[in-house]
mmCIF file of C-alpha atoms in Angstrom:
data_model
loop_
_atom_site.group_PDB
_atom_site.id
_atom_site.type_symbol
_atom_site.label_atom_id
_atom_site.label_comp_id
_atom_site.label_asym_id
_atom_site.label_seq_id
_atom_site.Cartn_x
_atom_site.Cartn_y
_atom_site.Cartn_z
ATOM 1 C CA UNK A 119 31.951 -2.825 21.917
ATOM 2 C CA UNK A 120 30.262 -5.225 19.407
ATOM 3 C CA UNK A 121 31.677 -4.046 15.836
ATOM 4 C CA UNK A 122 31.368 -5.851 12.661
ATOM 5 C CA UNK A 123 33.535 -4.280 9.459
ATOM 6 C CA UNK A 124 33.110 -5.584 6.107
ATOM 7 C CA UNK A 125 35.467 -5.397 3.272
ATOM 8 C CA UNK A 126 36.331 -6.691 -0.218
ATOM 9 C CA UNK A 127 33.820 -4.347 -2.322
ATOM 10 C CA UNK A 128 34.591 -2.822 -5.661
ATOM 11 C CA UNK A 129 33.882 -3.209 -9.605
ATOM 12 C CA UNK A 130 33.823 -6.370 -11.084
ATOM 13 C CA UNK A 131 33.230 -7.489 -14.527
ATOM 14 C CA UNK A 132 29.956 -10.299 -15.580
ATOM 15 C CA UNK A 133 30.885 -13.595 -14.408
ATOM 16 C CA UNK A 134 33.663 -12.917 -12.662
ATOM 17 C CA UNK A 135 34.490 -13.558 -9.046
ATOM 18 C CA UNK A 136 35.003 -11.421 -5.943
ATOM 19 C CA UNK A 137 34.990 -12.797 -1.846
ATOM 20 C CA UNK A 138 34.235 -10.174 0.721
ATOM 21 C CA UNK A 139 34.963 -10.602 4.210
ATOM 22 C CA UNK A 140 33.858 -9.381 7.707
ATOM 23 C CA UNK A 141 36.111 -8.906 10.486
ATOM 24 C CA UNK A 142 34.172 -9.066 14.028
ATOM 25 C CA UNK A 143 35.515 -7.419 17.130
ATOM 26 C CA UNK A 144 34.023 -7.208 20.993
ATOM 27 C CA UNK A 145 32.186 -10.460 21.012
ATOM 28 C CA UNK A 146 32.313 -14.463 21.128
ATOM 29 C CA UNK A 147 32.504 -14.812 17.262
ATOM 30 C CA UNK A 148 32.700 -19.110 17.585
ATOM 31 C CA UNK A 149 28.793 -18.459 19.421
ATOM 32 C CA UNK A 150 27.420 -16.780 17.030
ATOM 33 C CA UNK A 151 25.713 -17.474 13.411
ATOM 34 C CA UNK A 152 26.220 -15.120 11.228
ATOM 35 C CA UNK A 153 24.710 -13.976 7.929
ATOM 36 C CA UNK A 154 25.121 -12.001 4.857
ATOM 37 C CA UNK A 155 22.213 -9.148 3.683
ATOM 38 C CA UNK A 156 21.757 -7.193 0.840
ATOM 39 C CA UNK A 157 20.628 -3.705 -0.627
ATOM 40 C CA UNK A 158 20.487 -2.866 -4.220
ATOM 41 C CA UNK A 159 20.739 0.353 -5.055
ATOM 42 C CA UNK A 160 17.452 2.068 -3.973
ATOM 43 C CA UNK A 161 15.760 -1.062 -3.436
ATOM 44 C CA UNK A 162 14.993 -3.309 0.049
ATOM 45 C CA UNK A 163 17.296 -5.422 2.232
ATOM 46 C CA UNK A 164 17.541 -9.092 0.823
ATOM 47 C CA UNK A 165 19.007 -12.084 2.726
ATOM 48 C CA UNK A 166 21.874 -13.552 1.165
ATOM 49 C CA UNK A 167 23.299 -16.598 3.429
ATOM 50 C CA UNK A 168 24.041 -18.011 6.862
ATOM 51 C CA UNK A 169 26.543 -19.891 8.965
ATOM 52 C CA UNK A 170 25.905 -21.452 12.391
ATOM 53 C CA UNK A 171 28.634 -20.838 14.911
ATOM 54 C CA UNK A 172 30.498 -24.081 14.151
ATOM 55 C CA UNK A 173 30.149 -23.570 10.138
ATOM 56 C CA UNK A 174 28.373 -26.800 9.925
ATOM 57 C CA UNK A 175 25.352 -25.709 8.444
ATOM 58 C CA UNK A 176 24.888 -22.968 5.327
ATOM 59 C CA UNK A 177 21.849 -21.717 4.317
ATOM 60 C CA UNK A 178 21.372 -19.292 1.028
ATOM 61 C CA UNK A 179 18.711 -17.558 -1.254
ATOM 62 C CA UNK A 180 17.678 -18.971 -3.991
ATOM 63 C CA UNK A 181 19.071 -16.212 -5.877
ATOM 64 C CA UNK A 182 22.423 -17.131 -5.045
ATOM 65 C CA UNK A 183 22.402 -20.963 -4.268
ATOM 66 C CA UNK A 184 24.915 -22.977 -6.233
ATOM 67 C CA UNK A 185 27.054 -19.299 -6.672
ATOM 68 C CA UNK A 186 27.678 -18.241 -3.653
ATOM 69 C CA UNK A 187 29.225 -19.797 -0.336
ATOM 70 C CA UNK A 188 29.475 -18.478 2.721
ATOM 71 C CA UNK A 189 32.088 -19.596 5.503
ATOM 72 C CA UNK A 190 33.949 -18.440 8.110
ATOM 73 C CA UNK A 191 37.422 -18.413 9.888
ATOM 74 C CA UNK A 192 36.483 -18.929 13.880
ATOM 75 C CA UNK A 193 40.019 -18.469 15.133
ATOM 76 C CA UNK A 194 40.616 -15.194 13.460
ATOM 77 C CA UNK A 195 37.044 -14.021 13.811
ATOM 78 C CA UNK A 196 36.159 -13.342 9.904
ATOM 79 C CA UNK A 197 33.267 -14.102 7.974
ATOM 80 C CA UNK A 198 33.578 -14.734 4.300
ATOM 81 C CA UNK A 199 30.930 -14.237 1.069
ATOM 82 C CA UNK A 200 32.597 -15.993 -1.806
ATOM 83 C CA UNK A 201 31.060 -14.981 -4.896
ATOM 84 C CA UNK A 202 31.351 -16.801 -8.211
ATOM 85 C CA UNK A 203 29.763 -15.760 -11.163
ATOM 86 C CA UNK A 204 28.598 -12.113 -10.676
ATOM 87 C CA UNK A 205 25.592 -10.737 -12.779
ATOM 88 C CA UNK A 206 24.801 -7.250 -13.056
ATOM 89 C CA UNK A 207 21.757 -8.164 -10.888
ATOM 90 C CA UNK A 208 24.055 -8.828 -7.497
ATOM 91 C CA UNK A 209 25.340 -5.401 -7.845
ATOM 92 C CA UNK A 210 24.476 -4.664 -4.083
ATOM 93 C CA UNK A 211 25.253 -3.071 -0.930
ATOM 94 C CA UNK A 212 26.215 -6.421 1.445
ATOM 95 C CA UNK A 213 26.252 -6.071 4.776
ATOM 96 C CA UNK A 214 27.591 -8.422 7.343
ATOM 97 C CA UNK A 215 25.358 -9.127 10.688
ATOM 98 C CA UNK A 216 25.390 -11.298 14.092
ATOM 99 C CA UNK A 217 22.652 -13.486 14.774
ATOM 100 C CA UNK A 218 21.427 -12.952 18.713
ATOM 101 C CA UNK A 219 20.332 -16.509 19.027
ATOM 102 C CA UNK A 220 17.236 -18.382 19.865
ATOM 103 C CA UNK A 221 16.419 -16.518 23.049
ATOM 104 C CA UNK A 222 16.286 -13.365 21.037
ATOM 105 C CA UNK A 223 14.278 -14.686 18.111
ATOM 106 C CA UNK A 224 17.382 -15.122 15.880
ATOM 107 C CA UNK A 225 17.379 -11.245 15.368
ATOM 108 C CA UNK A 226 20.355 -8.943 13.710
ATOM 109 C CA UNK A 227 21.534 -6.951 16.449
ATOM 110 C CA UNK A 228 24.723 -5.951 14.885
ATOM 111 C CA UNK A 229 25.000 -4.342 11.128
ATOM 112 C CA UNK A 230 28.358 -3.108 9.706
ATOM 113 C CA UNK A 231 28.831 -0.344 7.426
ATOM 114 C CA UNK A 232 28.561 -2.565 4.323
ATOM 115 C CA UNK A 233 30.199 -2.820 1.094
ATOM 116 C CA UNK A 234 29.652 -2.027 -2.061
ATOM 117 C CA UNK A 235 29.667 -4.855 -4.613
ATOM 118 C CA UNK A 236 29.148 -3.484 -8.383
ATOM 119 C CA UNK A 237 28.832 -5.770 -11.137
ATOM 120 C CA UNK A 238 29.256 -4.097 -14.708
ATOM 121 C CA UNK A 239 31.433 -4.444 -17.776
ATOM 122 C CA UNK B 215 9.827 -19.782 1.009
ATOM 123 C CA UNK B 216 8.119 -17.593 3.307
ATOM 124 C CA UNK B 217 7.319 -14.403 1.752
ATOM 125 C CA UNK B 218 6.803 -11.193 3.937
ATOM 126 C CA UNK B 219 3.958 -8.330 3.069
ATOM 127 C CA UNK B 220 4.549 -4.873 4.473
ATOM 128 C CA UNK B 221 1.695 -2.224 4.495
ATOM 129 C CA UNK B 222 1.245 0.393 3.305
ATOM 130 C CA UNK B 223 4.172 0.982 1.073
ATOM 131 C CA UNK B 224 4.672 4.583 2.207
ATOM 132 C CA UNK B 225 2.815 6.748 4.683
ATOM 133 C CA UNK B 226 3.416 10.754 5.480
ATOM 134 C CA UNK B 227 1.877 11.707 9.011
ATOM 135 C CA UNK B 228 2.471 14.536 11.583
ATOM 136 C CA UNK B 229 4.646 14.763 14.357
ATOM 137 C CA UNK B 230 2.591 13.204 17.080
ATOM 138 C CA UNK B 231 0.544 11.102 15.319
ATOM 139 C CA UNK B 232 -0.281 7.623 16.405
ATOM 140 C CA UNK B 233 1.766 5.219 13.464
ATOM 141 C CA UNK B 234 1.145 1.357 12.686
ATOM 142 C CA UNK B 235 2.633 -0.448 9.995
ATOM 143 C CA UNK B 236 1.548 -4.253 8.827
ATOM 144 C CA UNK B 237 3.238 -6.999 8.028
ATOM 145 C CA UNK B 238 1.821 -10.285 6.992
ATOM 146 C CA UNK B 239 3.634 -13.783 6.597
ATOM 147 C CA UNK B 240 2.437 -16.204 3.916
ATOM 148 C CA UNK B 241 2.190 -18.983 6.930
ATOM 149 C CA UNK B 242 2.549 -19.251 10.294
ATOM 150 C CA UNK B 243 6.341 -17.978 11.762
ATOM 151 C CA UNK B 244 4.843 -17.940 15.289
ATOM 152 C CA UNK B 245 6.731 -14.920 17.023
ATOM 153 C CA UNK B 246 9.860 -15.231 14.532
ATOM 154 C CA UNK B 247 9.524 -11.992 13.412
ATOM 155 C CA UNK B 248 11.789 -8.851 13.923
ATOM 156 C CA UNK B 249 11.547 -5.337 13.042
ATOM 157 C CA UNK B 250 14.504 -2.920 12.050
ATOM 158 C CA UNK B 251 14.587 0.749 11.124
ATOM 159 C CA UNK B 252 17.105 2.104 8.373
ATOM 160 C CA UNK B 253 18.167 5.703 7.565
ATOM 161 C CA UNK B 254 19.190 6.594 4.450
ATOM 162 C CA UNK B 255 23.424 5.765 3.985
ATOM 163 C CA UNK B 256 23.041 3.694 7.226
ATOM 164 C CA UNK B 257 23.137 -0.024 8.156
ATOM 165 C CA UNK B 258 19.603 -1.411 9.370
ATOM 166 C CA UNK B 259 19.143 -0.773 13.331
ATOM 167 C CA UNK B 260 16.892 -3.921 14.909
ATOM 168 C CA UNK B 261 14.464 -2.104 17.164
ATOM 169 C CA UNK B 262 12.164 -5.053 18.098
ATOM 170 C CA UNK B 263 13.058 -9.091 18.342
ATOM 171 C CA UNK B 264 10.531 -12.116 18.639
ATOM 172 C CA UNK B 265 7.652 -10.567 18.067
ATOM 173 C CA UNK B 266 6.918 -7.578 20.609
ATOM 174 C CA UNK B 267 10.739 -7.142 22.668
ATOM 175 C CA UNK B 268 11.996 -3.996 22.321
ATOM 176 C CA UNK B 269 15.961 -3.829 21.889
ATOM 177 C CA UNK B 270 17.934 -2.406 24.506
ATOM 178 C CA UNK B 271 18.632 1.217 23.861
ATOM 179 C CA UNK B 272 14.840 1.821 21.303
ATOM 180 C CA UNK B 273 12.820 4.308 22.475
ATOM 181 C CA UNK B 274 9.908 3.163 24.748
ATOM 182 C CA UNK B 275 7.531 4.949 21.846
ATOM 183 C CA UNK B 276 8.357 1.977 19.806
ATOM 184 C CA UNK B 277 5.711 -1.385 20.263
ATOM 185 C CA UNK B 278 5.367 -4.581 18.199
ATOM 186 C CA UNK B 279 3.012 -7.123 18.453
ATOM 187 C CA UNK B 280 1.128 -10.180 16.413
ATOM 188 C CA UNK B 281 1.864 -13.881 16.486
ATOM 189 C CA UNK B 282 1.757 -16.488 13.913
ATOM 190 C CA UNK B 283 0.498 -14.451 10.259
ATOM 191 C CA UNK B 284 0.045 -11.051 11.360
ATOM 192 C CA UNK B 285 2.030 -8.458 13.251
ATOM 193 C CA UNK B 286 2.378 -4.651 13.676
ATOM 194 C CA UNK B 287 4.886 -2.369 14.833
ATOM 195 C CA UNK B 288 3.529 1.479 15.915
ATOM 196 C CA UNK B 289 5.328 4.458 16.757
ATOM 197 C CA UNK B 290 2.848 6.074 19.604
ATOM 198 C CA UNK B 291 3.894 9.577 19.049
ATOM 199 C CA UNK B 292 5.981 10.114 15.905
ATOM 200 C CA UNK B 293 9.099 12.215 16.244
ATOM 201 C CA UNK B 294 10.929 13.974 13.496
ATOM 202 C CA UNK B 295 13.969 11.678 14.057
ATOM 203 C CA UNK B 296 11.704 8.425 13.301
ATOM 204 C CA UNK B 297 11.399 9.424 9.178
ATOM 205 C CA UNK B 298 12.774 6.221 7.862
ATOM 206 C CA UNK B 299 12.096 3.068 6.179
ATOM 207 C CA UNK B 300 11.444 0.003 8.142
ATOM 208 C CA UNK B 301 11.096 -3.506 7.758
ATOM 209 C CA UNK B 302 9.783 -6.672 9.183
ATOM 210 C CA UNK B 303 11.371 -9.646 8.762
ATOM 211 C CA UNK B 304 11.259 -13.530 9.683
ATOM 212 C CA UNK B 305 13.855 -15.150 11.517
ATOM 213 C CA UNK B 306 11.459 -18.900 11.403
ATOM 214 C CA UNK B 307 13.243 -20.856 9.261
ATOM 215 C CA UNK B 308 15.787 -19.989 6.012
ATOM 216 C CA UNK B 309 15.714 -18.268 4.196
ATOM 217 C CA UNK B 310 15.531 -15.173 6.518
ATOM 218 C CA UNK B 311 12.621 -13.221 4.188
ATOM 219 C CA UNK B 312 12.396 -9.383 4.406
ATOM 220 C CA UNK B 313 9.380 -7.519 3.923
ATOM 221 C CA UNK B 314 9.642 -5.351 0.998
ATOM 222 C CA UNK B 315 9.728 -2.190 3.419
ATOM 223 C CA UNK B 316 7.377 1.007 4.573
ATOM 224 C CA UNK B 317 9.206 4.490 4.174
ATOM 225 C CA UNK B 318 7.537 6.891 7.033
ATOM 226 C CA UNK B 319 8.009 10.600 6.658
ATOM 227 C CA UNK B 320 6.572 13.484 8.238
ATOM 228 C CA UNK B 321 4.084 15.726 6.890
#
């Protein structure tokens, strides 16, 4: 079955850096964008970034542009959130989703479990 | 950026009742706009695409409709097991905007 697992969570210090990563089983990863969302604690889902299924095009909230960078490794099915210069502010529950494509309205059909980035010194 | 506007915030209602929730984009997304349902501790479940599709496996209770600004999801008879938070979102162009979320619970 479709399963997306993140990974790569824990506590970092201000300004440091930490890449999480998203292994993707039961599906065509290479066909599928792919994006990063999310959560603060107790707060609503924001989007973070996404890839198109040939990593040729990134796309990322303002919040993060210019720290961030998503990417991904096709061949070994694993999405990537590099992230540079934490602030307490991207302490965060990020989850990892597939992108069902035009036909279905570019919709997140597939959520893992998340992980738990927290940013504090 | 497009930005998303849920309403209301919050709502309590019995089991039964007849629930709609809002959501309003700040321009036109035509029917790029998708609604998901999240439990607390859980990962966000999609429950309708593009507008008014209802993913495979959502309960038949579940509608959505609207097209370009406006949209609405509604629960036609609320079950216990629907007390939850959801959330519109567009899916029109990047970035991928959220509404800020409507927490149902039952009376």
């Amino acid at each position: 079955q479709v399963q997306v697992v993140e990974s790569g969570g824990g506590v970092v210090q201000p300004e440091m850096s930490l890449r999480l990563s998203c292994t993707a089983s039961g599906f065509t990863f290479s066909s599928h964008s792919m994006h990063w969302v999310r959560q603060a604690p107790g707060k609503g889902l924001e989007w973070v970034a996404l890839i198109w299924p040939d990593g040729t095009k990134k796309y990322y909230a303002d919040s993060v542009k210019g720290r961030f960078t998503i990417s991904r490794d096709n061949p070994n099915n694993t999405l990537y959130l590099q992230m540079n210069t934490l602030r307490a502010e991207d302490t965060a529950v990020y989850y990892c989703a597939r992108d069902l494509g035009y036909s279905s309205g570019h919709s997140f059909d597939s959520w893992g479990q998340g992980t738990l980035v927290t940013v504090s010194s | 950026d497009i930005q998303m506007t849920q309403s209301p915030s919050s709502l309590s209602a019995s089991v039964g009742d007849r629930v709609t929730i809002t959501c309003r984009a700040s321009q036109s997304i035509s029917t790029f706009l998708n609604w998901y349902q999240q439990k607390p501790g859980k990962a966000p479940k999609l429950l309708i695409f593009a507008a008014s599709s209802l993913q495979i496996g959502v309960p038949l209770g579940f509608s959505g409709s609207g097209s370009g600004t406006d949209f609405t999801l509604s629960i036609s008879s609320l079950q216990p097991e629907d007390s939850a938070t959801y959330y519109c979102q567009q899916s029109y162009s990047a970035p991928y905007t959220f509404g800020q979320g409507t927490k149902v619970e039952i009376k």
